[in-house]
Short mmCIF file of C-alpha atoms and ligand atoms in Angstrom, two decimals:
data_model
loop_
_atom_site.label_atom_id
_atom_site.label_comp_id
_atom_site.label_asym_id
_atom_site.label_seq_id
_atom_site.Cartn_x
_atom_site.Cartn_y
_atom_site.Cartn_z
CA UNK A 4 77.83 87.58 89.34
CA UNK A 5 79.18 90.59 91.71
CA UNK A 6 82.97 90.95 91.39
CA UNK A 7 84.52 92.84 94.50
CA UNK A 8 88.51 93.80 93.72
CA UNK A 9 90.28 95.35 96.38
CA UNK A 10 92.80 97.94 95.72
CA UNK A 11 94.55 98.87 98.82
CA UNK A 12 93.31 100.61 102.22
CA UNK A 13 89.55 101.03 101.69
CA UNK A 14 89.61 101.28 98.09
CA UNK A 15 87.49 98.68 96.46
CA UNK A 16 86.59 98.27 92.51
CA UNK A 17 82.91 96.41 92.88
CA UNK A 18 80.83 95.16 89.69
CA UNK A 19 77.36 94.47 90.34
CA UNK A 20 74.34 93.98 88.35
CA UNK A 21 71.82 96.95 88.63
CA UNK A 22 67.84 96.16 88.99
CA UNK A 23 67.83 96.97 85.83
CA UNK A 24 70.11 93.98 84.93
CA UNK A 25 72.64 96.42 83.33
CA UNK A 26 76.18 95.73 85.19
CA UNK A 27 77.49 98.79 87.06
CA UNK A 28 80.79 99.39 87.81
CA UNK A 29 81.46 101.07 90.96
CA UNK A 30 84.58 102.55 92.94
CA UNK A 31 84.76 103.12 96.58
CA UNK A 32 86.85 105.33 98.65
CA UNK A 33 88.92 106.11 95.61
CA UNK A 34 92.62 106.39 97.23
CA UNK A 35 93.50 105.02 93.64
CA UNK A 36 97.50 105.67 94.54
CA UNK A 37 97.70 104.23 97.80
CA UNK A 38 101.05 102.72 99.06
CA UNK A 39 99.15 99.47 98.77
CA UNK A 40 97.52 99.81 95.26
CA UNK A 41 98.36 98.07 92.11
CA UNK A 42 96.81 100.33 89.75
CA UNK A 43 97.53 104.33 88.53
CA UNK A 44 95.07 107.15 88.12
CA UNK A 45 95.51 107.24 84.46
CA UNK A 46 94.69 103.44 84.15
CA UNK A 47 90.54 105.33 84.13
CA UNK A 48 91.32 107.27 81.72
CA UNK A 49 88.45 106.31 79.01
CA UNK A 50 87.09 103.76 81.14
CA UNK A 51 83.51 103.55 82.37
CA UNK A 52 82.64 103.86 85.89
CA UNK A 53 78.95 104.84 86.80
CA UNK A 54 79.14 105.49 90.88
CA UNK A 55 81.81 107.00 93.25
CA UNK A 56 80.70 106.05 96.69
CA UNK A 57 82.93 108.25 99.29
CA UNK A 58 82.76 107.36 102.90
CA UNK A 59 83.90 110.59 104.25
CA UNK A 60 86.26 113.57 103.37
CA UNK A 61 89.44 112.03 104.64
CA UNK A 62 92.53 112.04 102.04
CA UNK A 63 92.85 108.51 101.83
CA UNK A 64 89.13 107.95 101.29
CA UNK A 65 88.06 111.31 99.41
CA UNK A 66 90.96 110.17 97.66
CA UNK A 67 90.82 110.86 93.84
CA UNK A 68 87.41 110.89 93.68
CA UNK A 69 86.79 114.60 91.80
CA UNK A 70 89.11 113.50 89.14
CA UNK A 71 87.89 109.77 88.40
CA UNK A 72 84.59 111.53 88.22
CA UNK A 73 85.90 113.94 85.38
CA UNK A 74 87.55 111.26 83.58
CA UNK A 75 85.13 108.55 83.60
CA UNK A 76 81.74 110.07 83.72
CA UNK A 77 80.68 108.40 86.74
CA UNK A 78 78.68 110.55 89.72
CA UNK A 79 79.69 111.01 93.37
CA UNK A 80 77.61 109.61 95.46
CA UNK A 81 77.98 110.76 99.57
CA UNK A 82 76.67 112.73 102.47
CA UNK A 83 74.93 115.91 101.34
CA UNK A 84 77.69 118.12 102.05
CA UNK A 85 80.32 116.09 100.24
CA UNK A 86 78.21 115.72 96.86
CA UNK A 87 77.87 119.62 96.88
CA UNK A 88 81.64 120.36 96.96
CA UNK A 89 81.93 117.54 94.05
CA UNK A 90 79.17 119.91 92.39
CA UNK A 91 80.96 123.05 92.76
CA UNK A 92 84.06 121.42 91.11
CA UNK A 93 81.65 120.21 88.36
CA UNK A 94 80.75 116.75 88.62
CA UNK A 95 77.73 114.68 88.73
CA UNK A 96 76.40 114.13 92.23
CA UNK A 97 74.08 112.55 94.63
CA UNK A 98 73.75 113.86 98.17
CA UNK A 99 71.92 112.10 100.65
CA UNK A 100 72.12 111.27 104.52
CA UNK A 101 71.70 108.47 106.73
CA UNK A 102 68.58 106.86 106.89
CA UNK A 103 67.05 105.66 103.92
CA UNK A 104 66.97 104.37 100.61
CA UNK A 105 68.52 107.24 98.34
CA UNK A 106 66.66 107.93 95.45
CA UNK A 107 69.29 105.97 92.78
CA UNK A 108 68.08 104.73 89.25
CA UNK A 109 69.10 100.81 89.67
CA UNK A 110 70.45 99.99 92.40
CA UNK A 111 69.79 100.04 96.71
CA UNK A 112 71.87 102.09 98.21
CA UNK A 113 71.87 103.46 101.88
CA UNK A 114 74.13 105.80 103.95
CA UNK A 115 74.88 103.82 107.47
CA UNK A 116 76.15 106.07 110.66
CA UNK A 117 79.90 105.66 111.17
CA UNK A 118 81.66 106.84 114.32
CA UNK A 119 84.45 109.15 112.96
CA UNK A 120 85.11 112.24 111.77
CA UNK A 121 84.78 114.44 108.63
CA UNK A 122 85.07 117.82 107.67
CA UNK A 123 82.49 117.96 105.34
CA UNK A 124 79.15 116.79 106.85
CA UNK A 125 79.63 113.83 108.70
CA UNK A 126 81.27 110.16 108.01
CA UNK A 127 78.92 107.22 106.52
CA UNK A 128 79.64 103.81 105.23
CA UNK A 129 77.35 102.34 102.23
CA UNK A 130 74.83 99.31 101.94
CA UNK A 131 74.56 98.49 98.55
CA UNK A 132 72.53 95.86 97.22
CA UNK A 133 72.32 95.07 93.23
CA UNK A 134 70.24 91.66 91.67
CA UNK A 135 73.54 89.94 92.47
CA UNK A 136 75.25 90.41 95.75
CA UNK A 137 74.70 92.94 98.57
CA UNK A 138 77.53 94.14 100.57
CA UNK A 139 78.01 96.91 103.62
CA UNK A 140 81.46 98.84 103.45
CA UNK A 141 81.59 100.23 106.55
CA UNK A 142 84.12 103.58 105.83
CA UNK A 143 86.32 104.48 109.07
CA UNK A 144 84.04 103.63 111.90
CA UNK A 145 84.23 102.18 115.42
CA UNK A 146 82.64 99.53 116.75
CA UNK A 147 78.64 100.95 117.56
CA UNK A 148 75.68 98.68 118.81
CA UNK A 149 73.66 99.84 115.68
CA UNK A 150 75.76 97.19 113.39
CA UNK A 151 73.70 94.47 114.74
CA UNK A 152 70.69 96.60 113.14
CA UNK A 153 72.03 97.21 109.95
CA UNK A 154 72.45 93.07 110.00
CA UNK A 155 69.19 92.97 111.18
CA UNK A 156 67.75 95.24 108.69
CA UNK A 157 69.95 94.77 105.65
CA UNK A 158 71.39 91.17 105.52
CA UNK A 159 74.21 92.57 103.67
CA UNK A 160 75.93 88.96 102.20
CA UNK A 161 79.33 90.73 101.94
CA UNK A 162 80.70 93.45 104.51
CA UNK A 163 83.94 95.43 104.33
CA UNK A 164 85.49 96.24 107.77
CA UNK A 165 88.30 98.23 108.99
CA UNK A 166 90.80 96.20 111.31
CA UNK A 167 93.66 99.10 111.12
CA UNK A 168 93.17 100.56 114.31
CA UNK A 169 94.26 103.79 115.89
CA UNK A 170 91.51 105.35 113.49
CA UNK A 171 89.18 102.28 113.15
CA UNK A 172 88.49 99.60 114.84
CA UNK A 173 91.17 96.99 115.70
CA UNK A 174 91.00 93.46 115.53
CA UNK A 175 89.20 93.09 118.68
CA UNK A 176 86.25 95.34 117.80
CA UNK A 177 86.19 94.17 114.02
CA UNK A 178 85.53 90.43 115.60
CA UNK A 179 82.83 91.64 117.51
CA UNK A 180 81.35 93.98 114.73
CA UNK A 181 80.98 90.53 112.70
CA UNK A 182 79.20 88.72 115.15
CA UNK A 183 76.86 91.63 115.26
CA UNK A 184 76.22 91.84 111.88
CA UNK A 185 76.42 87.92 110.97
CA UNK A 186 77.10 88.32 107.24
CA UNK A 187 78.20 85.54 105.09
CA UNK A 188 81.03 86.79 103.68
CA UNK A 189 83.84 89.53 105.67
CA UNK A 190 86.77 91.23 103.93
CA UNK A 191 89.09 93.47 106.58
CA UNK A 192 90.36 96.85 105.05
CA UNK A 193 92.29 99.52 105.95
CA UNK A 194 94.96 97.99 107.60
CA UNK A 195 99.36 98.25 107.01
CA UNK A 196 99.01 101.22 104.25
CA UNK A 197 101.22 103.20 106.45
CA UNK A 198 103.20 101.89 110.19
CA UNK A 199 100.39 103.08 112.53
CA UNK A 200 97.66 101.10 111.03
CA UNK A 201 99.67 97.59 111.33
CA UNK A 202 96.93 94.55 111.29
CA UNK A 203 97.33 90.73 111.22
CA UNK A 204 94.96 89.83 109.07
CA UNK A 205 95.15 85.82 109.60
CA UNK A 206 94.62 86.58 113.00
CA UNK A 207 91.34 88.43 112.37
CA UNK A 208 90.09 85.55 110.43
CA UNK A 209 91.45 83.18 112.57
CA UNK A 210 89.08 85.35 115.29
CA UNK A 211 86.26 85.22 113.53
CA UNK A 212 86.00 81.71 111.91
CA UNK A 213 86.22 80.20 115.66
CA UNK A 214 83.05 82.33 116.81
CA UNK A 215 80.56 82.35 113.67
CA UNK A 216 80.02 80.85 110.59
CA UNK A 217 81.12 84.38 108.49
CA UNK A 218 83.87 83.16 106.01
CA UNK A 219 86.68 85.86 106.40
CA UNK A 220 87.97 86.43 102.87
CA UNK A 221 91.60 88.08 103.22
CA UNK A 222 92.54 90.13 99.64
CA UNK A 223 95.53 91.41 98.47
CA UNK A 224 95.64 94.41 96.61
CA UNK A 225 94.73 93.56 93.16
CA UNK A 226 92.73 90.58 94.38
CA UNK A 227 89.26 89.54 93.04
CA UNK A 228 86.52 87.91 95.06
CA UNK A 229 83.58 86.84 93.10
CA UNK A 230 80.03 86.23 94.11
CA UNK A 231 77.85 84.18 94.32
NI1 NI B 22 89.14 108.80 108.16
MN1 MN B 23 90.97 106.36 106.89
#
């Protein structure tokens, strides 16, 4: 069974079981002390994490990322350019680009464009698919044709979208990225961390659920959603 717990912003705690069967533990866009989050850096200390997926170089997705890598063992995993500055400041990393598969013991895992910016090589979202669940966290993106693709290609079950705005995509674009993508299963992110990124949530899923069958599954921080 996957476990997906989101922690504020874009920061999401996912367990998943690896092709090997082994369960991974995995932490995305690591803002771990976002206005929004219910947990504290030192709440890793000791604990074991095995993949840092990092969307892009922003603050509040870069996040904590270097540290939680240093205290929990776990490796980096982003755009070539942002796995070589987690190398240089001596953690375990994975570089790739978008594309294809990356070459990762256990589990799928592919870097999807995003329309945004980064400082360090350029933004991506992740497709991730373990024996369990599959999902598509999207990072800080617009709304771009090639979603309809990546549900083409993919069939990610569970997919992560920003509905912030200003940044992201609002409400209006986030609707529309669903029904291109047609997953099972949407859970909106990165919305009211801070005053400019104000997002009705109820409305988005009130959006969706009249247009396609995709269950919108609203979290609050701390929240669990468990699948199958
Ligand atoms: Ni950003
Ligand atoms: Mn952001």
């Amino acid at each position: 069974m996957g476990v997906i717990k989101y922690l504020g912003h874009s920061f999401f705690e996912v367990t998943i079981t690896g092709l090997d069967r082994s369960v991974k533990t995995l932490l995305v866009d690591p803002w771990v002390e976002n206005p929004l989050s219910p947990v504290k850096l030192r709440d890793y200390e000791g604990r074991k994490v095995d993949y840092i997926l990092v969307t892009h170089d922003h603050g509040d997705h870069i996040g904590d990322a270097v540290k939680l890598a240093k205290m929990t063992g776990a490796t980096v995993v982003s755009v070539y350019e942002i796995a070589e500055y987690a190398s240089q400041e001596g953690v375990k990393s994975i570089g790739g680009n978008i594309g294809g598969l990356l070459r990762i013991p256990d589990l799928e895992v592919v870097l999807t464009p995003a329309t945004h910016s980064s400082s360090r090589g350029v933004p991506v979202g992740f497709y991730v698919k373990g024996l369990d669940m599959s999902f598509y966290h999207a990072g800080d993106t617009g709304l771009f044709c090639e979603m309809e693709l990546i549900g083409e290609i993919y069939s990610p079950e569970i997919v992560m979208l920003p509905i912030g705005g200003h940044f992201t995509m609002s409400v209006r674009e986030a609707v529309k990225a669903v029904e291109l993508i047609k997953p099972k299963i949407v859970i909106p992110m990165h919305y009211n961390t801070f005053p400019v990124i104000q997002a009705d949530p109820v409305l988005f899923k009130k959006l969706v659920e009249e247009k396609v069958k995709t269950r919108v599954v609203v979290l609050k921080p701390g929240e669990v959603f468990t699948y199958p």
